Amino acid sequence: MVGVHALHLLRKDLGVGPRSPIFLYAIALPVILTLLIRVVFGSLFDPAPRLGIVDEGDSQIVRNARDIDGVQVKFPESAAILKQMVENNDLDAGLVLPSGFDGALQAGQMPNVQFFFGGQSLASNRVVLGVTMIDLIREVAGSPAPIEVETVTVGDGESVPLVSRLLPLIVLMAVLIAGALTPATSLVEEKEKRTLTALLVTPTRLGDVLLGKGALGFILAMATGTVTLALNGALGTNTAALLLVLVLATLMAAEVGLMLGSFAKDTKALYTIWKSGAIVLLAPVIFFIWPNLPQWIAKVFPTYYFLSPLFDIAIHGAGLADVWVELAIGFAICAVFLLGVAALGRRMEATLAAA
Amino acid sequence: MSEEAIRVEGVSYAYGDVKAVDDISFSVAQGEVLGFLGPNGAGKSTTIKLLTGQMRPQTGDIAILGMNVAKDRDAIQGRIGVCFEEKNLYLNLSAKENLRFFARLFGIRDFDPTPLLQRVGLADRADDRVKGYSKGMQQRLMVARCLLNNPDILFLDEPTDGLDPVSSQAIRRVIEEEAARGAAILLTTHDMDEADKLSDRVAFINDGTIAALDTPENLKLAHGQRSVRVRTRANGEIRERVVPLDASDTGDQLKAVVGAEGLLTIHTEEATLEAVFITLTGRGLQE
């Protein structure tokens, strides 16, 4: 029974996995890569400005503040707690509105307010919160803004921030290392250490071995791919569609891994092929990072057919209906790759027997 | 020894133009140990690969336990044990984990590896990773692995090659126990003494063909030369002389030698399998 033996192999490989450097590398890489990019380009460690408000009366400002985009607003129970939170850097700024503040404001008076800034808050957050507070007060006072601001976009208004354009690269690295390199390395090790020969004189068939190794790559790549998407805040957009794209990506990666592992005679040969051939798999990310390059070139590479849907869904909010053509082509490529896995597997078995 | 466990008829296999196995035929009965002797490149490994289903014969038929090796590979491989010359264990697993994993592949549930490990003297290192094992310990574990499905046939490829005496002795004991249990054993070895002691019959394979197949005793009687080695001292000089026992004038020669002064030692010498092999093939096993 093919499935049962493949399952035993998978169980063994998952058990041995934590003792294998490539296995650990595959798991750690996407996390490290994400953190590195987020540290360089910001956002992961830069939460939205945090404003606390204590209302000692019944101010309209509180109600308006709840609707502000891009600012986290909290409402501590007392001015003392608010001040403590600002001191502890749990808030960037805190506003205490005295009783009757709105009435005094609307009567044209200049009521006092206490506005605390945390010493550890970012300067950019202080500016944002200061302007926000003045805007809120002006709104309640009913006074018009002294200036009219006209927004003029400079450059490409359709452009996507660089940090978002790097998403395909991070996901691709996560999926390829876990989905392709892990099963390829595992298969080559079985050949090098001759354990594959030992397996093939038991009731285990080569199909079992390939299925087990492929499943190892698939499971690992699905896990690392999902974690990568989650770390990059991409999973919330259209989770089901993204996971379907991830299935395609991991399937393709696992098949590439099995072909590589079947073809390479030893670890040295595997890494030589990987270093020289990975460009074929990685090339499409160049066209996402630099969108001004002729995009048709990206379509020559197989990984484009999951990277493009992934980018469209995660960044542009597309649905499956918008990306089904690419997905269909991607699954067709997987079908062709499956034939490649079978052919190279047979070749490997013959080579092993003749060795 | 009764039923045939292995029957090979007119089997040939060539790698391109090079004939590795050329029209060989033999059989092994249950409970029999067949020593398969030949120098490197003689065709021993190819024969084992053909018998264990790793390769298909280009001509001829192989029946293992009455089944066709090409058609019934799954059923056959469930009932054989193969011990390779090269160590091929999972080094990052312990002995127990190695055995449990392979037991699962044979469909053995709730497998307890301890009795098998005790049998090969590895019970006290059962939980250690195999990468820390000596060559002899790894080989003993290889032997244990090929026994875990209680095989009807054992294929042992140089099981004691380069091992320390303790490990070699442990493996020889297992071979004898398995043969006594009724397993057919195909043993390839370079160690003529080992083959002589363990094998019920031996096959000499050379250039892909079987040059001779018989019991060690019959081969030695048919093709070997018995002799007496005599050492004497004369005029302060030690001389050595070999008297063949099967010559027509053996008696006269022995009388002359024994009667001479200065007799130091006298030893009978039996023919060795190695000498028989050289006689039959014109080459040594180590070539």
XYZ file of C-alpha atoms in Angstrom:
642
model
C 0.000 0.000 0.000
C 1.688 3.119 -1.291
C 0.040 5.511 1.171
C 0.940 3.565 4.296
C 4.641 3.215 3.486
C 4.815 6.856 2.422
C 3.262 7.776 5.762
C 5.908 5.773 7.666
C 8.640 7.542 5.687
C 7.077 10.933 6.332
C 6.824 10.170 10.028
C 10.485 9.148 10.106
C 11.584 12.262 8.188
C 9.575 14.572 10.428
C 11.112 12.843 13.445
C 14.643 13.183 12.094
C 13.935 16.694 10.802
C 14.887 18.674 13.908
C 18.314 16.968 13.752
C 18.845 18.166 10.176
C 20.359 21.622 9.501
C 18.460 22.103 6.226
C 15.171 21.320 7.969
C 15.835 23.915 10.662
C 17.058 26.397 8.057
C 13.844 25.939 6.081
C 11.748 26.724 9.137
C 13.828 29.655 10.351
C 14.522 31.350 7.014
C 11.101 32.913 6.303
C 10.833 34.256 9.832
C 14.333 35.726 9.717
C 13.780 37.148 6.243
C 10.481 38.746 7.249
C 11.925 40.248 10.390
C 14.953 41.532 8.482
C 12.857 43.238 5.842
C 10.466 44.654 8.430
C 13.325 46.031 10.469
C 14.843 47.640 7.381
C 11.625 48.972 5.923
C 9.665 49.454 9.159
C 6.020 48.757 9.999
C 6.254 45.530 11.972
C 7.776 47.230 15.008
C 6.094 50.575 14.309
C 2.515 50.298 15.572
C -0.024 53.048 14.851
C 0.160 56.057 17.217
C -1.574 55.284 20.519
C -3.761 57.977 22.098
C -5.484 57.779 25.477
C -8.409 59.998 26.404
C -10.023 60.543 29.827
C -13.293 62.375 29.610
C -14.439 63.968 32.897
C -17.627 65.193 31.256
C -19.451 64.096 28.130
C -17.356 65.399 25.258
C -18.161 64.952 21.591
C -14.393 64.560 21.059
C -14.520 61.062 22.543
C -17.179 59.953 20.082
C -15.299 61.480 17.147
C -12.008 59.964 18.266
C -13.437 56.447 18.008
C -13.783 56.895 14.236
C -10.226 58.022 13.522
C -8.309 55.784 11.113
C -4.662 55.023 11.722
C -4.670 55.904 15.423
C -5.251 53.486 18.295
C -7.498 55.166 20.863
C -7.922 53.892 24.427
C -10.024 55.244 27.285
C -8.419 54.776 30.731
C -10.662 55.193 33.767
C -8.856 58.123 35.344
C -6.306 60.820 34.638
C -3.874 59.126 37.035
C -4.066 55.812 35.154
C -3.726 57.649 31.846
C -0.617 59.432 33.024
C 0.839 56.170 34.299
C 0.211 54.466 30.950
C 1.949 57.287 29.095
C 4.876 57.083 31.481
C 5.095 53.332 30.917
C 5.023 53.856 27.141
C 1.751 51.948 26.887
C 0.425 55.098 25.178
C 2.239 57.659 23.055
C 0.042 60.525 24.326
C -2.829 61.125 26.747
C -5.561 63.769 26.761
C -7.642 64.741 29.807
C -10.855 66.572 28.960
C -12.341 68.497 31.925
C -16.081 68.557 32.597
C -17.885 71.127 30.450
C -15.050 71.299 27.960
C -17.272 71.234 24.835
C -19.559 73.980 26.186
C -16.646 76.255 27.067
C -15.125 75.641 23.667
C -18.329 76.447 21.827
C -18.745 79.616 23.962
C -15.507 80.866 22.551
C -13.511 80.385 25.716
C -10.015 78.904 25.849
C -10.433 76.000 28.350
C -7.342 74.270 29.680
C -6.617 70.647 28.749
C -3.835 68.345 29.911
C -2.007 66.634 27.062
C 0.779 64.235 28.045
C 3.448 62.883 25.715
C 5.480 59.819 26.564
C 9.226 60.342 26.661
C 9.808 57.126 24.688
C 7.215 57.830 21.981
C 8.395 58.335 18.417
C 8.607 61.927 17.207
C 6.471 61.066 14.197
C 3.744 59.718 16.495
C 3.836 62.880 18.625
C 3.326 65.037 15.534
C 0.503 62.847 14.264
C -1.278 62.841 17.632
C -0.769 66.572 18.185
C -2.313 67.438 14.838
C -5.098 64.913 15.374
C -5.992 66.427 18.744
C -6.108 69.974 17.376
C -8.282 68.782 14.513
C -10.692 67.044 16.903
C -10.993 70.170 19.081
C -11.524 72.432 16.074
C -14.279 70.141 14.845
C -16.158 70.354 18.156
C -15.596 74.133 18.392
C -17.198 74.493 14.965
C -14.396 76.681 13.666
C -13.269 76.217 10.077
C -9.696 75.213 9.298
C -7.541 78.233 8.598
C -6.127 76.567 5.465
C -7.385 74.348 2.706
C -5.147 71.396 1.932
C -5.003 70.090 -1.583
C -3.414 66.615 -1.891
C -1.111 66.220 -4.864
C 0.368 62.765 -5.558
C 3.901 62.905 -6.846
C 5.129 59.879 -8.850
C 3.196 56.709 -9.697
C -0.117 56.827 -7.869
C -0.708 53.135 -8.610
C 2.630 52.041 -7.250
C 2.847 49.543 -4.401
C 5.250 50.228 -1.522
C 8.563 48.403 -1.835
C 7.930 46.436 1.341
C 4.791 44.999 -0.259
C 6.586 44.302 -3.514
C 9.026 42.160 -1.564
C 6.226 39.836 -0.414
C 6.580 37.469 -3.438
C 10.305 37.137 -2.728
C 9.788 36.231 0.925
C 6.999 33.764 0.162
C 8.954 32.210 -2.702
C 12.042 31.738 -0.557
C 9.961 30.176 2.211
C 8.176 27.831 -0.149
C 11.233 26.834 -2.186
C 13.577 26.166 0.708
C 11.000 24.143 2.637
C 9.109 22.652 -0.286
C 11.893 21.936 -2.763
C 15.262 21.931 -1.037
C 14.184 19.893 1.997
C 12.800 16.874 0.077
C 15.605 17.117 -2.489
C 18.257 17.035 0.237
C 16.488 14.247 2.056
C 16.244 12.146 -1.120
C 19.877 12.728 -2.056
C 20.973 11.791 1.467
C 19.038 8.535 1.171
C 20.961 7.847 -2.033
C 24.349 8.874 -0.674
C 23.990 6.865 2.503
C 22.499 3.955 0.550
C 19.467 3.850 2.831
C 17.303 4.145 -0.285
C 18.606 0.756 -1.415
C 17.740 -0.649 2.005
C 14.212 0.730 1.666
C 13.737 -0.728 -1.798
C 14.422 -4.310 -0.694
C 11.531 -4.081 1.766
C 7.927 -3.983 0.523
C 8.441 -0.227 0.012
C 8.351 0.988 -3.605
C 10.058 4.020 -5.088
C 6.611 5.606 -5.424
C 6.263 5.404 -1.634
C 9.600 7.122 -1.163
C 8.778 9.921 -3.606
C 5.322 10.389 -2.106
C 6.747 10.506 1.415
C 9.448 13.014 0.496
C 6.975 15.085 -1.516
C 4.582 15.142 1.431
C 7.436 16.288 3.670
C 8.119 19.225 1.355
C 4.430 20.003 0.952
C 3.692 20.062 4.681
C 6.773 22.095 5.534
C 6.189 24.584 2.735
C 2.509 24.999 3.627
C 3.522 25.701 7.230
C 6.317 28.135 6.423
C 4.290 29.763 3.639
C 1.319 30.317 5.942
C 3.530 31.697 8.699
C 5.226 34.002 6.189
C 1.923 35.348 4.928
C 0.700 35.838 8.481
C 3.899 37.620 9.552
C 3.548 39.936 6.594
C -0.078 40.694 7.409
C -1.260 39.191 4.110
C -3.491 36.408 5.369
C -6.384 38.589 6.390
C -7.279 39.772 2.887
C -8.738 36.639 1.308
C -7.538 33.710 3.355
C -9.167 30.871 1.421
C -7.927 32.118 -1.937
C -4.432 32.692 -0.594
C -4.289 29.206 0.887
C -5.346 27.740 -2.463
C -2.512 29.646 -4.137
C -0.192 28.374 -1.437
C -1.284 24.801 -2.197
C -0.293 25.345 -5.833
C 3.012 26.902 -4.789
C 3.949 24.109 -2.376
C 2.870 21.414 -4.842
C 5.090 22.902 -7.522
C 7.980 23.331 -5.081
C 7.694 19.744 -3.845
C 7.721 18.437 -7.408
C 10.768 20.539 -8.244
C 12.432 19.140 -5.119
C 11.669 15.554 -6.104
C 13.017 16.101 -9.616
C 16.182 17.684 -8.244
C 16.632 14.965 -5.651
C 16.084 12.220 -8.206
C 18.460 13.795 -10.704
C 21.367 14.835 -8.464
C 23.730 11.983 -7.684
C 25.008 13.523 -4.452
C 24.706 16.566 -2.179
C 27.466 18.437 -3.984
C 25.740 17.985 -7.330
C 22.420 19.007 -5.790
C 23.740 22.301 -4.461
C 25.566 23.006 -7.721
C 22.307 22.553 -9.624
C 20.445 24.577 -7.014
C 22.874 27.491 -7.158
C 22.952 27.617 -10.924
C 19.320 26.742 -11.579
C 17.503 28.618 -8.812
C 17.413 31.726 -10.998
C 14.751 30.009 -13.127
C 12.557 29.735 -10.051
C 13.436 33.083 -8.468
C 13.394 35.239 -11.606
C 9.737 36.321 -11.460
C 10.244 38.195 -8.174
C 12.434 40.690 -10.052
C 9.393 41.767 -12.018
C 7.370 42.355 -8.863
C 10.153 44.382 -7.247
C 10.686 46.455 -10.403
C 7.258 46.682 -12.029
C 8.560 48.886 -14.854
C 10.370 45.899 -16.394
C 8.505 44.171 -19.265
C 6.082 41.974 -17.345
C 5.612 39.409 -20.117
C 9.096 38.037 -19.413
C 7.955 36.925 -15.948
C 5.350 34.683 -17.545
C 8.085 32.483 -19.004
C 8.945 31.174 -15.527
C 6.774 28.531 -13.834
C 6.754 30.159 -10.388
C 5.081 33.235 -11.880
C 1.844 31.268 -11.988
C 1.508 31.211 -8.237
C 3.380 34.413 -7.434
C 1.120 36.558 -9.598
C -2.142 35.300 -8.036
C -0.575 35.590 -4.608
C 0.459 39.198 -5.249
C -2.887 40.140 -6.745
C -4.856 38.630 -3.872
C -2.606 39.733 -1.008
C -1.734 43.229 -2.246
C -4.516 44.257 -4.633
C -7.339 42.405 -2.884
C -8.237 40.336 -5.953
C -10.482 37.270 -5.724
C -10.215 33.819 -7.282
C -12.315 34.965 -10.223
C -9.569 37.450 -11.086
C -6.696 34.975 -10.990
C -8.152 31.661 -12.113
C -6.337 31.661 -15.460
C -2.905 31.861 -13.807
C -3.939 29.243 -11.265
C -5.137 26.877 -14.001
C -1.853 27.268 -15.876
C 0.017 26.691 -12.612
C -1.809 23.423 -11.912
C -1.209 22.347 -15.535
C 2.518 22.949 -15.000
C 2.305 20.787 -11.868
C 0.771 17.982 -13.948
C 3.681 18.190 -16.396
C 6.164 18.267 -13.512
C 4.556 15.084 -12.160
C 5.528 13.306 -15.378
C 9.053 14.633 -14.870
C 9.112 13.252 -11.318
C 8.024 9.825 -12.563
C 10.613 9.762 -15.370
C 13.491 10.934 -13.197
C 12.421 8.553 -10.434
C 12.624 5.590 -12.807
C 16.022 6.791 -13.997
C 17.230 7.077 -10.402
C 16.049 3.549 -9.556
C 17.872 2.124 -12.572
C 21.030 4.064 -11.717
C 20.913 2.858 -8.112
C 20.521 -0.767 -9.132
C 23.418 -0.540 -11.568
C 25.719 1.189 -9.071
C 16.929 -29.222 3.923
C 13.993 -29.865 1.698
C 12.037 -27.318 -0.297
C 13.778 -25.010 -2.703
C 13.848 -21.444 -1.454
C 15.761 -20.085 -4.431
C 15.804 -21.458 -7.969
C 17.819 -19.697 -10.652
C 17.693 -20.991 -14.226
C 19.755 -19.671 -17.109
C 19.911 -16.120 -15.774
C 21.980 -13.509 -17.588
C 22.453 -9.791 -17.129
C 24.730 -7.393 -19.001
C 25.619 -3.744 -18.422
C 25.814 -2.653 -22.039
C 28.301 -4.994 -23.661
C 29.733 -6.215 -20.377
C 28.199 -9.473 -19.214
C 27.954 -9.334 -15.435
C 26.057 -12.602 -15.072
C 26.167 -15.166 -17.843
C 23.680 -18.016 -17.915
C 23.912 -19.069 -14.284
C 21.751 -21.747 -12.685
C 21.611 -22.917 -9.103
C 19.221 -23.510 -6.254
C 19.241 -23.070 -2.494
C 17.130 -25.213 -0.191
C 15.450 -24.030 2.984
C 17.849 -24.288 5.883
C 20.837 -24.391 3.543
C 23.753 -21.943 3.554
C 25.163 -21.386 0.085
C 28.494 -19.610 0.051
C 28.861 -17.451 -3.009
C 32.536 -16.919 -3.635
C 34.285 -14.879 -6.226
C 36.621 -11.924 -6.667
C 35.385 -8.353 -7.064
C 33.530 -7.884 -10.336
C 32.800 -11.588 -10.676
C 29.025 -11.041 -10.653
C 28.130 -11.700 -7.009
C 26.485 -8.331 -6.308
C 24.580 -8.376 -9.602
C 23.271 -11.848 -8.755
C 22.063 -10.631 -5.353
C 20.409 -7.600 -6.942
C 18.626 -9.897 -9.372
C 17.519 -12.242 -6.607
C 16.272 -9.467 -4.334
C 14.239 -7.766 -7.061
C 16.436 -4.695 -7.434
C 17.030 -5.594 -11.074
C 15.254 -7.807 -13.543
C 17.117 -10.581 -15.371
C 17.489 -10.018 -19.087
C 17.162 -13.745 -19.729
C 16.275 -16.711 -17.560
C 13.970 -17.250 -14.608
C 14.290 -16.661 -10.892
C 11.881 -18.246 -8.455
C 12.018 -17.104 -4.840
C 9.914 -19.186 -2.449
C 8.082 -20.481 -5.509
C 7.215 -16.978 -6.724
C 8.451 -15.143 -9.776
C 10.753 -12.348 -8.674
C 9.635 -10.033 -11.476
C 5.903 -10.462 -10.864
C 5.671 -10.999 -7.114
C 8.259 -8.520 -5.906
C 6.162 -7.139 -3.050
C 5.301 -10.557 -1.632
C 8.883 -11.772 -1.983
C 10.464 -8.712 -0.389
C 8.205 -9.124 2.617
C 9.767 -12.542 3.248
C 13.454 -11.901 2.640
C 16.155 -10.150 4.605
C 19.053 -8.385 2.929
C 22.258 -7.386 4.657
C 24.370 -5.155 2.447
C 28.130 -4.933 2.337
C 27.978 -1.135 2.672
C 26.553 0.200 5.898
C 23.228 1.821 5.118
C 21.626 2.671 8.415
C 20.011 5.934 9.492
C 22.887 7.383 11.462
C 20.776 10.061 13.153
C 18.413 7.455 14.548
C 19.102 5.109 17.421
C 19.303 1.345 16.936
C 15.791 1.015 18.329
C 14.450 3.720 16.017
C 16.137 2.129 12.995
C 14.605 -1.257 13.730
C 11.167 0.140 14.571
C 11.085 2.144 11.338
C 11.966 -0.845 9.169
C 9.543 -3.046 11.118
C 6.749 -0.636 10.186
C 7.751 -0.952 6.513
C 7.302 -4.721 6.868
C 3.881 -4.109 8.395
C 4.958 -5.354 11.834
C 2.935 -3.636 14.548
C 3.983 -3.164 18.172
C 7.495 -4.318 17.332
C 9.814 -4.766 20.298
C 13.420 -4.389 19.106
C 15.004 -5.416 22.408
C 15.211 -9.223 21.865
C 16.789 -8.709 18.444
C 19.276 -6.195 19.826
C 20.134 -8.564 22.652
C 20.783 -11.269 20.090
C 23.430 -9.157 18.345
C 24.813 -7.743 21.596
C 23.576 -4.172 21.188
C 20.869 -3.994 23.850
C 22.949 -1.773 26.121
C 23.457 0.780 23.306
C 19.907 0.547 21.955
C 19.034 4.197 22.524
C 22.311 5.658 21.258
C 22.446 7.249 17.841
C 24.000 4.894 15.304
C 26.492 7.546 14.207
C 28.360 6.862 17.451
C 28.634 3.128 16.764
C 31.827 1.342 15.732
C 31.968 -0.424 12.362
C 31.368 -3.768 14.032
C 28.355 -2.488 15.974
C 26.861 -0.994 12.831
C 27.328 -4.291 11.014
C 25.651 -6.186 13.861
C 22.736 -3.764 13.652
C 22.581 -4.362 9.891
C 22.290 -8.076 10.591
C 19.610 -7.432 13.211
C 17.679 -5.327 10.697
C 17.632 -8.077 8.108
C 16.183 -10.466 10.675
C 13.298 -8.384 11.919
C 10.688 -9.945 9.614
C 11.804 -13.511 10.396
C 12.832 -13.951 6.761
C 12.604 -17.230 4.885
C 15.671 -16.247 2.902
C 18.678 -14.205 3.992
C 21.019 -12.500 1.568
C 24.220 -11.633 3.392
C 26.794 -9.677 1.409
C 30.208 -9.792 3.095
C 28.631 -9.645 6.579
C 31.917 -9.988 8.473
C 34.230 -8.082 6.139
C 36.785 -6.075 8.122
C 35.156 -6.708 11.490
C 36.729 -7.403 14.850
C 36.694 -11.056 16.011
C 33.888 -10.454 18.529
C 31.556 -8.934 15.950
C 32.463 -11.584 13.374
C 31.763 -14.346 15.848
C 28.410 -12.803 16.818
C 27.375 -12.640 13.165
C 28.522 -16.205 12.427
C 26.483 -17.426 15.372
C 23.400 -15.664 14.016
C 23.953 -17.255 10.587
C 24.101 -20.709 12.139
C 20.984 -20.040 14.227
C 19.058 -18.786 11.216
C 20.019 -21.784 9.114
C 18.953 -24.041 11.979
C 15.618 -22.198 12.071
C 15.116 -23.136 8.419
C 16.090 -19.961 6.604
C 17.883 -20.328 3.299
C 21.032 -18.228 3.322
C 23.020 -16.893 0.414
C 26.328 -15.752 1.809
C 28.898 -13.867 -0.211
C 32.293 -13.567 1.382
C 35.973 -13.221 0.690
C 36.787 -15.167 3.818
C 37.416 -18.717 2.617
C 37.695 -20.050 6.137
C 34.330 -18.539 7.008
C 32.762 -19.946 3.852
C 34.234 -23.345 4.572
C 32.874 -23.430 8.106
C 29.448 -21.910 7.514
C 28.430 -23.089 4.057
C 26.663 -26.319 3.269
C 27.675 -25.752 -0.351
C 29.772 -23.143 -2.081
C 29.510 -21.713 -5.565
C 32.598 -20.290 -7.250
C 31.594 -17.430 -9.494
C 34.052 -16.024 -11.969
C 33.496 -13.711 -14.944
C 29.732 -14.003 -14.479
C 29.615 -17.794 -14.637
C 29.531 -20.436 -11.937
C 32.819 -22.320 -12.189
C 31.927 -24.927 -9.570
C 29.163 -25.647 -7.067
C 29.403 -28.348 -4.427
C 30.040 -28.927 -0.758
C 33.380 -27.538 0.455
C 34.532 -31.067 1.236
C 33.734 -32.410 -2.225
C 35.414 -29.459 -3.912
C 38.549 -29.901 -1.878
C 38.612 -33.636 -2.497
C 37.974 -33.252 -6.203
C 40.237 -30.339 -6.952
C 42.567 -29.821 -3.993
C 45.876 -31.389 -3.118
C 46.613 -32.877 0.312
C 50.197 -32.820 1.451
C 52.624 -33.161 4.333
C 54.990 -30.346 5.158
C 58.234 -31.554 6.721
C 61.006 -29.415 8.263
C 64.458 -30.888 8.858
C 67.804 -29.575 10.004
C 70.936 -30.752 8.180
C 74.410 -29.266 8.577
C 72.918 -26.465 10.669
C 70.534 -25.482 7.862
C 66.734 -25.781 8.111
C 65.016 -27.269 5.068
C 61.348 -27.563 4.254
C 59.797 -30.104 1.950
C 56.195 -30.702 0.842
C 55.173 -34.279 0.125
C 51.906 -34.701 -1.784
C 49.637 -37.313 -0.195
C 47.938 -38.368 -3.385
C 51.066 -39.210 -5.403
C 51.916 -42.819 -6.334
C 55.189 -42.741 -4.392
C 53.869 -40.886 -1.336
C 54.758 -43.762 0.974
C 58.367 -43.944 -0.179
C 58.817 -40.210 0.022
C 57.422 -40.088 3.556
C 59.642 -42.956 4.688
C 62.693 -41.198 3.351
C 61.826 -37.956 5.005
C 60.821 -39.362 8.371
C 63.831 -41.670 8.427
C 66.259 -38.895 7.799
C 68.188 -37.293 10.661
C 67.350 -33.919 11.994
C 63.552 -34.133 11.671
C 62.051 -30.979 13.261
C 58.308 -30.813 12.455
C 55.818 -32.662 10.324
C 52.313 -31.286 9.496
C 49.548 -32.581 7.279
C 48.015 -29.902 5.081
C 44.522 -30.073 3.615
C 43.512 -28.328 0.433
C 41.945 -24.905 0.994
C 38.958 -23.488 -0.837
C 41.170 -20.655 -2.009
C 43.578 -23.139 -3.603
C 40.645 -24.921 -5.214
C 39.323 -21.603 -6.497
C 42.692 -20.751 -8.034
C 42.888 -24.215 -9.575
C 39.456 -23.846 -11.126
C 39.524 -20.219 -12.238
C 43.188 -19.416 -12.597
C 42.831 -16.369 -10.364
C 42.695 -15.533 -6.682
C 39.754 -14.184 -4.694
C 41.502 -10.965 -3.779
C 42.189 -9.936 -7.376
